[in-house]
Amino acid sequence: MQSETQRRLRMLCAVLALGGCWGVASSDEVTDRAKNPDLWADPGGDQALTRHSALKNINTQNVHSLQMVWSQSSGTLRGHEGQPLVVDVGGTPMMYMESGWPNIIQALDLTDPDHPKELWNYTKTTDRDASAVPRACCDTVNRGMSFADGKLVFGTLDGFIIALDAKTGKEVWVVKHAYPAKGETITGAPLIAEGKVIEGFGGDEFAARGRLTAYDLGTGKKVWEFYATGTDKDVGLTAATNKKHPEYGMAGKDLGIHTYPGDEWKRGGGAQWGFFSYDPELKLVYTSSGNPGLWSPSYRCGQKTQAECNSGKWDNKWSMTIFARNVDTGEVAWAYQMTPFDQWDYDGINENMLEDLTVDGKARKVLIHFDRNGFAYVLDRTDGTLLRAHNYVTVNWAEKIDMKTGRPVKVPAHSPLEVNGNTQACPSAMGGKDQQPCAIDPGEPGIAYCPTNNWCMEDEPQARSHTQQGTVYVFANVYMYPEKPGTTGKFKKFNFLTGETVWEIPNPYPTWGGALVTDGGLAFFGALNGDFFAVDRSSGKVLWQRRLGSGIIGNPITYRVAGKQYVSIWSGIGGWIGLPVTAGLDLSDKFGAIGATAMTKAANLDKIPMGGTLYTFRVE
């Protein structure tokens, strides 16, 4: 297979000790497959996470005729984030879909694309750990699977990574990756690159210590593993890490230990549970880490005042950090921390989109990251140079990002610290956006299409009562509310180079699902009342919408079979924002689900039924 051939070529280069094998063409199976617009080859469409499709059979002129042609139940209720895959397996167009817990896999033959046929399904039946369900911070969701070398690879909520034969559904290998007893659960989609399966897990709210692991695609054998906290060796820092930007922090001081008081680094969070991206030319994997454990920030600072805790000494490295890691070794090329000494749970895991464009007259390989903290960051992905940082929603916790140091200029009045001190901040802990991914089109440089959250919060840190991993480790009362009554979500076209909102579409319901853009001039997105939209990318005009059977927190995809273009999306309310509905929580508790119950009540989400269905559309 191609992945084995690449490994042999790299080994040959090492053995011959040549100055490099630059004559060998760089190639990666997933990268190559993503060049075919008829497929949806990767969770983000491609390893750059663009969520862009070159298809244009469905376009601004005919989208009004878009009709549902089939639907398929996932077999479960509760939240359905993520998206299916569409790949060619031995000449057969196949769709693969994964539910949330207990992570049911279905394989659909799309040869007759209007009438797909299920060839097999799979659910792991042995050694399951149902304790993962209450330990999943933000619902029993899953964000999808990946495919390469004839294998379908995915994670389960209770911590298994499984590779199945894509033709038969038979297990090829199974590894135990995450441990619910330690607060660890898998909700993210794995990345496959250069014959490796790369995966993290969630669990920052249960005192997990985040780590990222690479497994061999062929065997499941561990290749490398690094943490987000701990010694330089634990994290994967080398003398070359951040060489261009020593102000970000360098090896030699074990910052992953000493920027926490005592042994708090052992519960320091930094879990990586979002979508991962990959640059096959630079051989760099890009991931982002989450919040540094408990939400009561004074326990993560060895001093008392805002100024002391934000001096740089207590940054809680390497939480809230974008990592660029070598795909073969896992070592860190560069690491940029967006929210040092986090005081709001601005979990930094959001997707890192890759694009090549001109910035300030210079050709750059850039990384675009719309963070929970409300800022859209643009960095040179070769060395971590910060190029832009514009707020894309209302932000009052920081005045700006200092472009020389990369650090936010915090506003103490909106920065929670002392136990029992009530502090207002925008955006809320759910962020300017959470995990719901944006979309970019390389043919429209500088522009992103993003679903956003538009609410604020009051945050009251509480006294810490324990330090036990695997038990809720938050210690904060959080009340969330719409920034503007009647608007809880927006879908916007945003220029991340200038900071300009080109247009936006307000919605009374949260826009917690992802975006899709196509060369048909369209952008697709969904809302939590179940409305699915197609929008004119130029004007922001809604050209088509349909109400689906449940709220939408999934990400639309598009593909083409037999000359016909299709669009598919999951429906099924849930995730953090929908957890009060799926878990049946008491809406009179305004602090329930760490503030989600108040938002559920404000947005009338308790009137939305649960679901778990994939809907597919085409133009009749």
XYZ file of C-alpha atoms in Angstrom:
620
model
C 0.000 0.000 0.000
C 1.056 3.615 -0.465
C 1.711 4.218 3.256
C 4.100 1.227 3.378
C 5.907 2.448 0.267
C 6.441 5.858 1.866
C 7.862 4.274 5.022
C 10.341 2.241 2.970
C 11.460 5.322 1.042
C 12.084 7.246 4.271
C 14.021 4.306 5.687
C 16.123 4.137 2.510
C 16.943 7.827 2.809
C 18.066 7.363 6.412
C 20.181 4.317 5.618
C 21.936 5.977 2.727
C 22.523 9.073 4.880
C 22.083 11.308 1.886
C 21.579 14.981 2.508
C 17.853 14.402 2.012
C 15.717 12.580 -0.540
C 14.430 15.663 -2.254
C 14.121 13.816 -5.566
C 11.317 11.675 -4.079
C 7.924 13.272 -4.668
C 6.043 14.103 -1.466
C 2.753 12.235 -1.345
C 0.209 11.220 1.265
C -2.756 8.967 0.548
C -5.348 11.165 2.252
C -3.899 14.310 0.678
C -4.111 12.762 -2.763
C -7.646 11.423 -2.296
C -8.912 14.817 -1.150
C -8.051 16.242 -4.580
C -11.071 14.383 -5.992
C -14.093 16.667 -5.424
C -16.500 13.753 -5.919
C -15.450 12.426 -2.509
C -15.480 13.684 1.064
C -12.165 12.090 1.944
C -11.376 13.477 5.385
C -13.352 14.888 8.341
C -12.721 18.444 7.092
C -12.949 17.456 3.430
C -9.151 17.634 3.267
C -6.271 17.707 5.732
C -6.203 21.508 5.568
C -9.712 21.510 7.096
C -11.043 23.888 4.449
C -14.517 22.302 4.247
C -14.527 23.571 0.684
C -15.783 21.677 -2.350
C -15.091 22.417 -6.015
C -18.475 20.931 -6.978
C -20.980 23.290 -8.570
C -23.806 21.132 -9.914
C -25.812 22.626 -7.057
C -25.498 26.384 -7.361
C -27.169 29.714 -6.702
C -29.401 29.274 -9.751
C -30.891 25.875 -8.926
C -30.530 25.445 -5.164
C -34.203 26.397 -4.754
C -34.975 22.958 -6.211
C -32.936 21.084 -3.599
C -34.979 18.186 -2.203
C -34.385 15.445 0.338
C -33.838 12.117 -1.438
C -33.024 9.817 1.490
C -32.351 9.712 5.208
C -30.758 7.179 7.524
C -31.077 6.780 11.283
C -27.871 6.527 13.292
C -29.516 4.088 15.668
C -29.119 6.460 18.619
C -30.485 9.697 20.034
C -28.594 12.513 21.775
C -26.127 14.822 20.052
C -24.740 14.235 16.560
C -21.709 16.368 15.759
C -19.244 15.501 13.009
C -19.946 14.271 9.495
C -19.826 11.094 7.379
C -17.076 10.171 4.931
C -17.515 9.376 1.237
C -14.660 7.400 -0.325
C -14.014 4.943 -3.150
C -13.334 1.405 -1.931
C -12.327 -1.002 -4.666
C -14.301 0.935 -7.261
C -17.434 1.228 -5.102
C -18.548 4.644 -3.803
C -19.041 4.197 -0.054
C -20.374 6.350 2.750
C -19.350 5.662 6.352
C -21.184 7.169 9.314
C -20.642 6.981 13.065
C -23.148 7.709 15.802
C -22.453 8.997 19.278
C -22.328 6.490 22.142
C -22.213 3.494 21.743
C -20.530 4.513 18.456
C -22.427 2.532 15.827
C -20.686 2.387 12.442
C -22.676 1.981 9.221
C -21.272 1.310 5.732
C -23.509 2.395 2.855
C -22.991 1.417 -0.796
C -23.785 4.516 -2.901
C -23.715 2.791 -6.283
C -27.385 3.711 -6.581
C -26.959 7.095 -4.877
C -30.671 7.779 -4.425
C -31.157 4.398 -2.739
C -28.064 3.547 -0.675
C -27.665 0.003 0.562
C -26.180 -0.836 3.945
C -23.453 -3.464 3.490
C -22.476 -3.871 7.127
C -22.611 -2.249 10.533
C -20.403 -2.532 13.581
C -20.608 -1.831 17.295
C -17.938 -2.885 19.745
C -19.553 -5.296 22.189
C -16.736 -6.277 24.562
C -14.973 -4.429 27.382
C -17.224 -1.393 27.127
C -17.109 1.230 29.888
C -20.458 2.937 30.395
C -18.905 5.246 32.986
C -17.731 7.267 29.986
C -21.284 8.571 29.523
C -21.486 10.688 32.722
C -17.797 11.583 32.317
C -18.330 13.052 28.837
C -18.329 16.734 29.741
C -20.448 17.876 26.845
C -22.693 15.040 25.675
C -21.973 11.644 24.139
C -21.063 13.071 20.724
C -18.556 11.936 18.112
C -16.948 14.085 15.397
C -16.316 11.402 12.821
C -13.821 8.927 11.467
C -10.957 8.784 8.974
C -10.030 6.425 6.123
C -6.752 5.264 4.562
C -5.016 2.060 3.440
C -8.382 0.291 3.138
C -9.098 0.926 6.816
C -11.788 2.904 8.569
C -10.399 4.348 11.822
C -12.436 5.932 14.623
C -12.635 6.481 18.354
C -15.258 5.435 20.880
C -16.469 7.500 23.805
C -15.026 4.976 26.264
C -11.528 5.293 24.878
C -10.913 2.720 22.139
C -9.361 3.504 18.766
C -10.501 0.915 16.244
C -9.420 0.159 12.685
C -11.907 -1.812 10.584
C -11.517 -3.363 7.167
C -13.553 -0.921 5.089
C -14.915 -3.689 2.838
C -16.015 -6.147 5.479
C -16.311 -4.244 8.753
C -14.020 -6.735 10.475
C -11.628 -5.521 13.151
C -8.032 -5.053 11.972
C -6.757 -3.707 15.288
C -8.089 -2.215 18.506
C -6.130 -0.179 21.051
C -7.160 1.298 24.379
C -6.231 4.970 24.119
C -8.230 6.870 26.752
C -9.386 5.918 30.245
C -12.709 7.265 31.596
C -11.611 6.549 35.176
C -8.975 9.260 34.628
C -11.579 11.588 33.093
C -10.563 10.765 29.500
C -13.164 10.267 26.732
C -12.820 10.296 22.944
C -15.152 12.541 20.962
C -12.775 13.852 18.288
C -12.034 12.502 14.824
C -8.552 11.003 14.358
C -6.134 12.411 11.804
C -4.429 10.000 9.400
C -1.185 11.239 7.854
C 1.918 9.482 6.535
C 0.719 6.079 7.696
C -0.040 7.251 11.243
C -3.269 7.612 13.193
C -3.089 10.664 15.469
C -5.624 11.149 18.261
C -6.203 12.960 21.525
C -9.174 12.939 23.909
C -11.366 15.225 26.021
C -11.573 15.500 29.790
C -10.298 18.859 31.047
C -13.418 19.213 33.221
C -12.587 15.868 34.863
C -8.937 16.653 35.742
C -7.496 14.724 32.798
C -3.938 15.470 31.726
C -4.014 15.983 27.972
C -1.815 13.981 25.619
C -1.560 13.280 21.899
C -0.592 9.891 20.477
C 0.381 8.551 17.052
C -0.255 4.910 16.138
C 0.934 2.941 13.140
C -1.955 2.701 10.672
C -1.068 -0.857 9.691
C -0.655 -2.396 13.134
C -1.986 -0.038 15.801
C 1.434 0.012 17.460
C 2.253 3.255 19.295
C 4.766 5.396 17.365
C 5.016 8.457 19.639
C 3.167 10.131 22.493
C 3.459 13.538 24.150
C 1.604 15.507 26.824
C 0.380 19.107 26.999
C 1.872 19.560 30.478
C 4.944 18.282 32.274
C 8.641 18.312 31.474
C 10.015 19.502 28.152
C 10.583 15.837 27.291
C 6.962 14.977 28.160
C 5.693 17.763 25.899
C 8.144 17.107 23.061
C 10.025 20.406 23.214
C 13.529 20.523 21.735
C 16.247 23.133 21.427
C 14.733 24.084 18.054
C 11.190 24.615 19.376
C 10.076 28.256 19.006
C 13.542 29.191 17.770
C 12.018 32.006 15.711
C 9.872 33.154 18.656
C 11.540 32.571 22.013
C 8.934 34.881 23.579
C 6.432 32.018 23.220
C 8.522 29.862 25.581
C 11.422 27.521 24.901
C 12.873 24.279 26.176
C 15.215 24.294 29.151
C 12.887 25.488 31.903
C 10.185 22.773 32.037
C 7.497 25.437 31.686
C 4.857 22.716 31.567
C 5.547 22.158 35.277
C 6.770 25.435 36.710
C 3.994 27.663 35.320
C 1.590 25.805 37.642
C 1.678 25.906 41.446
C 2.625 22.666 43.200
C 1.531 19.555 41.315
C -1.435 21.196 39.549
C 0.230 20.431 36.213
C -0.730 16.782 36.758
C -4.380 17.879 36.453
C -3.539 20.692 34.061
C -5.915 19.764 31.254
C -4.688 20.737 27.812
C -6.657 17.905 26.212
C -6.815 17.907 22.410
C -10.284 16.821 21.299
C -10.995 18.961 18.245
C -10.177 18.585 14.551
C -6.519 18.224 13.509
C -4.860 19.441 10.286
C -1.734 18.458 8.369
C 0.677 20.038 5.889
C 2.235 17.254 3.747
C 5.008 19.533 2.461
C 6.161 20.741 5.873
C 5.378 17.347 7.465
C 3.718 19.210 10.346
C 0.585 18.220 12.255
C -1.420 21.067 13.819
C -3.464 20.501 16.967
C -4.774 22.767 19.704
C -5.079 22.145 23.423
C -7.857 22.925 25.867
C -8.269 24.659 29.210
C -5.842 24.082 32.099
C -8.142 22.070 34.346
C -10.374 23.638 36.953
C -12.257 26.849 36.214
C -11.427 28.440 39.571
C -8.266 30.174 38.389
C -6.729 31.199 41.708
C -5.786 27.536 42.303
C -3.629 27.671 39.152
C -1.628 30.700 40.333
C 0.982 30.772 43.062
C 0.249 34.422 43.885
C -2.812 36.548 44.631
C -3.396 39.490 42.294
C -4.405 39.855 38.651
C -1.077 41.454 37.813
C 0.930 38.686 39.496
C -1.106 35.880 37.962
C -0.774 37.430 34.496
C 2.925 38.286 34.722
C 3.889 35.268 32.605
C 5.094 33.217 35.545
C 1.765 31.379 35.879
C 0.788 30.895 32.222
C -0.195 27.230 32.734
C 1.837 25.982 29.766
C 0.983 24.305 27.425
C -2.774 24.567 27.742
C -4.636 26.810 25.265
C -1.849 26.254 22.755
C -1.578 25.681 19.006
C 1.064 22.979 18.480
C 2.952 22.292 15.246
C 4.446 18.795 15.585
C 6.658 16.761 13.273
C 4.471 13.952 11.937
C 7.233 11.348 12.202
C 8.591 12.148 15.668
C 5.881 14.210 17.385
C 8.470 16.804 18.392
C 7.239 20.400 18.612
C 8.400 22.753 15.856
C 6.563 25.685 17.413
C 3.862 26.281 20.015
C 1.804 29.440 20.518
C -0.376 29.916 23.598
C -3.477 31.993 22.854
C -4.911 32.475 26.344
C -2.137 32.244 28.965
C -3.462 31.734 32.490
C -6.994 31.093 31.224
C -9.667 32.597 33.486
C -12.803 31.857 31.405
C -12.561 28.287 29.994
C -11.776 29.632 26.533
C -10.885 26.071 25.493
C -8.399 26.441 22.623
C -9.222 23.288 20.652
C -10.901 24.880 17.635
C -9.790 23.844 14.151
C -6.629 25.137 12.484
C -7.358 25.797 8.803
C -4.457 25.936 6.344
C -4.181 28.263 3.361
C -1.457 29.786 1.200
C -1.952 33.522 0.622
C -0.248 36.889 0.474
C -0.040 38.842 3.729
C 1.462 42.331 3.726
C 2.913 41.734 0.287
C 4.635 38.476 1.210
C 3.624 34.956 0.181
C 2.874 32.988 3.335
C 1.809 29.523 4.363
C -0.748 30.476 6.991
C -2.800 28.853 9.696
C -6.204 30.371 10.562
C -7.718 29.732 13.980
C -11.020 31.174 15.241
C -10.613 30.723 18.978
C -13.175 30.421 21.723
C -11.711 33.583 23.263
C -13.291 35.613 20.438
C -10.157 36.350 18.395
C -9.385 35.052 14.908
C -5.656 34.341 14.682
C -3.541 34.153 11.538
C -0.053 32.668 11.934
C 2.717 31.646 9.600
C 2.465 27.886 9.944
C 6.143 27.321 9.174
C 7.429 29.072 12.309
C 4.451 30.381 14.325
C 4.851 34.082 13.481
C 1.674 35.899 14.531
C 0.348 37.901 11.578
C -3.165 38.935 12.628
C -5.487 38.702 15.642
C -8.895 40.335 15.148
C -11.953 39.832 17.342
C -14.805 38.298 15.315
C -17.471 38.602 18.041
C -17.966 41.017 20.938
C -14.972 40.746 23.284
C -14.558 42.631 26.571
C -12.150 40.382 28.533
C -9.188 41.727 26.513
C -8.441 45.046 24.878
C -6.448 43.411 22.079
C -3.707 40.914 21.329
C -0.240 42.452 21.624
C 1.268 41.645 18.234
C 4.844 41.851 19.533
C 4.459 39.409 22.400
C 1.427 37.474 21.176
C -0.188 37.918 24.600
C -3.688 39.284 25.226
C -4.002 42.602 27.010
C -6.510 41.497 29.654
C -9.166 43.684 31.287
C -9.121 42.919 35.034
C -12.758 43.956 35.509
C -13.817 41.120 33.198
C -11.295 38.545 34.430
C -12.555 36.089 37.098
C -10.018 35.274 39.818
C -11.048 35.318 43.474
C -13.285 32.603 44.921
C -16.913 33.839 45.153
C -16.140 36.916 43.075
C -18.789 37.427 40.381
C -17.409 38.665 37.040
C -19.103 39.470 33.723
C -17.360 38.607 30.446
C -18.003 38.365 26.712
C -17.879 35.947 25.045
C -19.162 33.255 27.395
C -17.239 30.089 28.188
C -18.837 28.533 25.107
C -16.779 31.005 23.157
C -17.169 33.182 20.112
C -17.569 29.758 18.621
C -17.014 26.311 20.089
C -16.086 23.188 18.120
C -18.395 24.057 15.188
C -15.912 24.484 12.312
C -15.623 27.380 9.885
C -15.003 26.922 6.151
C -12.575 28.654 3.798
C -12.134 28.672 0.031
C -8.516 29.009 -1.176
C -9.956 30.753 -4.220
C -11.294 33.528 -1.963
C -8.215 34.405 0.110
C -8.660 36.020 3.489
C -12.302 35.008 3.895
C -13.896 32.536 6.298
C -17.522 31.475 6.713
C -18.234 30.880 10.390
C -21.102 29.922 12.679
C -20.748 31.966 15.858
C -22.102 32.076 19.404
C -23.378 35.420 20.585
C -23.754 35.335 24.300
C -21.983 36.469 27.462
C -21.698 35.182 31.016
C -21.356 35.822 34.694
C -18.654 33.625 36.234
C -18.252 33.004 39.963
C -15.247 30.830 40.890
C -15.867 28.419 43.774
C -13.721 26.770 46.434
C -12.009 23.570 45.340
C -13.207 20.518 47.267
C -11.038 17.729 45.787
C -8.233 16.925 43.341
C -9.476 13.530 42.150
C -9.108 12.661 38.452
C -12.238 11.269 36.839
C -14.538 13.399 39.007
C -16.040 16.726 37.960
C -13.217 19.250 38.344
C -14.725 22.656 37.557
C -15.604 24.612 40.724
C -17.398 27.596 39.180
C -20.954 28.847 38.925
C -21.524 30.114 35.388
C -24.635 31.875 34.117
C -24.847 32.423 30.350
C -27.232 34.753 28.530
C -27.721 36.163 24.989
C -25.687 39.263 24.271
C -28.752 40.615 22.472
C -32.219 39.258 23.311
C -33.593 37.185 20.463
C -30.216 36.461 18.831
C -28.125 33.549 20.070
C -26.357 32.530 16.868
C -25.012 34.123 13.711
C -23.546 32.852 10.481
C -21.043 35.299 9.107
C -18.626 35.967 6.293
C -15.512 37.358 7.937
C -12.279 38.793 6.557
C -9.638 37.491 8.949
C -6.928 39.730 7.474
C -8.804 43.012 7.990
C -11.184 42.074 10.807
C -14.198 43.087 8.710
C -17.532 41.287 8.914
C -18.653 41.266 5.270
C -22.166 40.076 6.119
C -23.903 38.135 8.864
C -27.177 36.292 9.346
C -28.609 36.550 12.882
C -30.567 33.569 14.210
C -32.742 33.181 17.307
C -31.259 29.688 17.722
C -27.606 28.785 18.281
C -25.592 27.928 15.153
C -23.646 25.064 16.745
C -23.074 23.110 13.496
C -20.269 23.627 11.002
C -20.007 25.353 7.631
C -19.539 24.139 4.044
C -18.635 26.292 1.018
C -18.825 25.209 -2.619
C -17.853 26.494 -6.042
C -21.555 26.712 -6.794
C -21.443 30.036 -4.933
C -23.081 28.566 -1.844
C -22.451 28.254 1.877
C -24.409 25.714 3.949
C -25.045 25.679 7.705
C -27.657 24.576 10.240
C -29.272 25.864 13.417
C -30.408 24.219 16.627
C -34.103 24.419 15.814
C -33.406 22.092 12.854
C -33.324 24.648 10.026
C -30.764 23.820 7.322
C -29.723 26.765 5.126
C -28.095 27.412 1.750
C -26.767 30.959 1.411
C -25.455 33.039 -1.480
C -21.783 33.525 -0.619
C -21.644 36.928 -2.277
C -24.628 38.592 -0.669
C -25.457 36.514 2.398
C -28.989 36.037 1.110
C -30.699 32.831 2.224
C -31.651 31.025 -0.987
C -33.053 27.810 0.514
C -33.913 26.327 3.890
C -35.588 23.185 5.220
C -36.630 22.124 8.714
C -35.101 18.792 9.706
C -36.281 16.394 12.402
C -34.081 17.680 15.234
C -31.594 20.417 16.005
C -28.419 20.577 13.902
C -24.958 20.438 15.475
C -23.373 18.439 12.644
C -21.282 19.579 9.706
C -22.584 19.472 6.104
C -20.669 17.608 3.409
C -21.094 17.333 -0.353
C -20.097 14.667 -2.866
C -20.963 13.469 -6.386
C -21.988 10.037 -7.668
C -23.054 9.215 -11.224
C -22.867 12.887 -12.181
C -25.235 14.021 -9.420
C -24.147 16.229 -6.533
C -25.476 15.496 -3.042
C -25.405 17.346 0.292
C -25.676 15.453 3.599
C -25.898 16.575 7.230
C -26.558 15.077 10.640
C -29.591 16.186 12.645
C -29.665 15.544 16.392
C -29.685 18.194 19.119
C -26.947 17.881 21.733
C -23.384 18.875 22.460
C -22.663 21.214 25.345
C -25.355 23.649 24.238
C -27.966 20.870 23.942
C -26.891 18.729 26.899
C -29.762 19.942 29.128
C -32.165 18.509 26.530
C -30.405 15.199 25.895
C -29.616 14.574 29.574
C -33.022 15.774 30.830
C -31.598 18.396 33.190
C -33.628 20.719 35.401
C -33.900 24.029 33.541
C -34.652 25.908 36.755
C -30.992 25.429 37.712
C -29.400 28.307 35.836
C -25.911 26.953 36.562
C -26.650 23.448 35.251
C -24.278 21.895 32.670
C -21.851 24.730 33.532
C -24.252 27.383 32.255
C -25.903 25.518 29.389
C -29.303 25.226 31.084
C -29.743 29.000 31.120
C -28.985 29.166 27.398
C -31.288 26.223 26.688
C -34.081 28.093 28.424
C -33.285 31.421 26.746
C -33.267 29.853 23.259
C -36.282 27.557 23.854
C -34.210 24.492 23.051
C -36.327 22.386 25.394
C -38.965 22.504 22.631
C -36.636 20.750 20.159
C -36.972 16.927 20.019
C -33.934 14.681 20.123
C -32.805 12.943 16.953
C -30.062 11.069 15.208
C -30.627 11.070 11.456
C -28.497 11.775 8.419
C -30.409 13.708 5.748
C -29.284 13.780 2.112
C -30.389 16.243 -0.586
C -29.968 16.796 -4.320
C -31.542 18.964 -7.001
C -34.532 17.231 -8.573
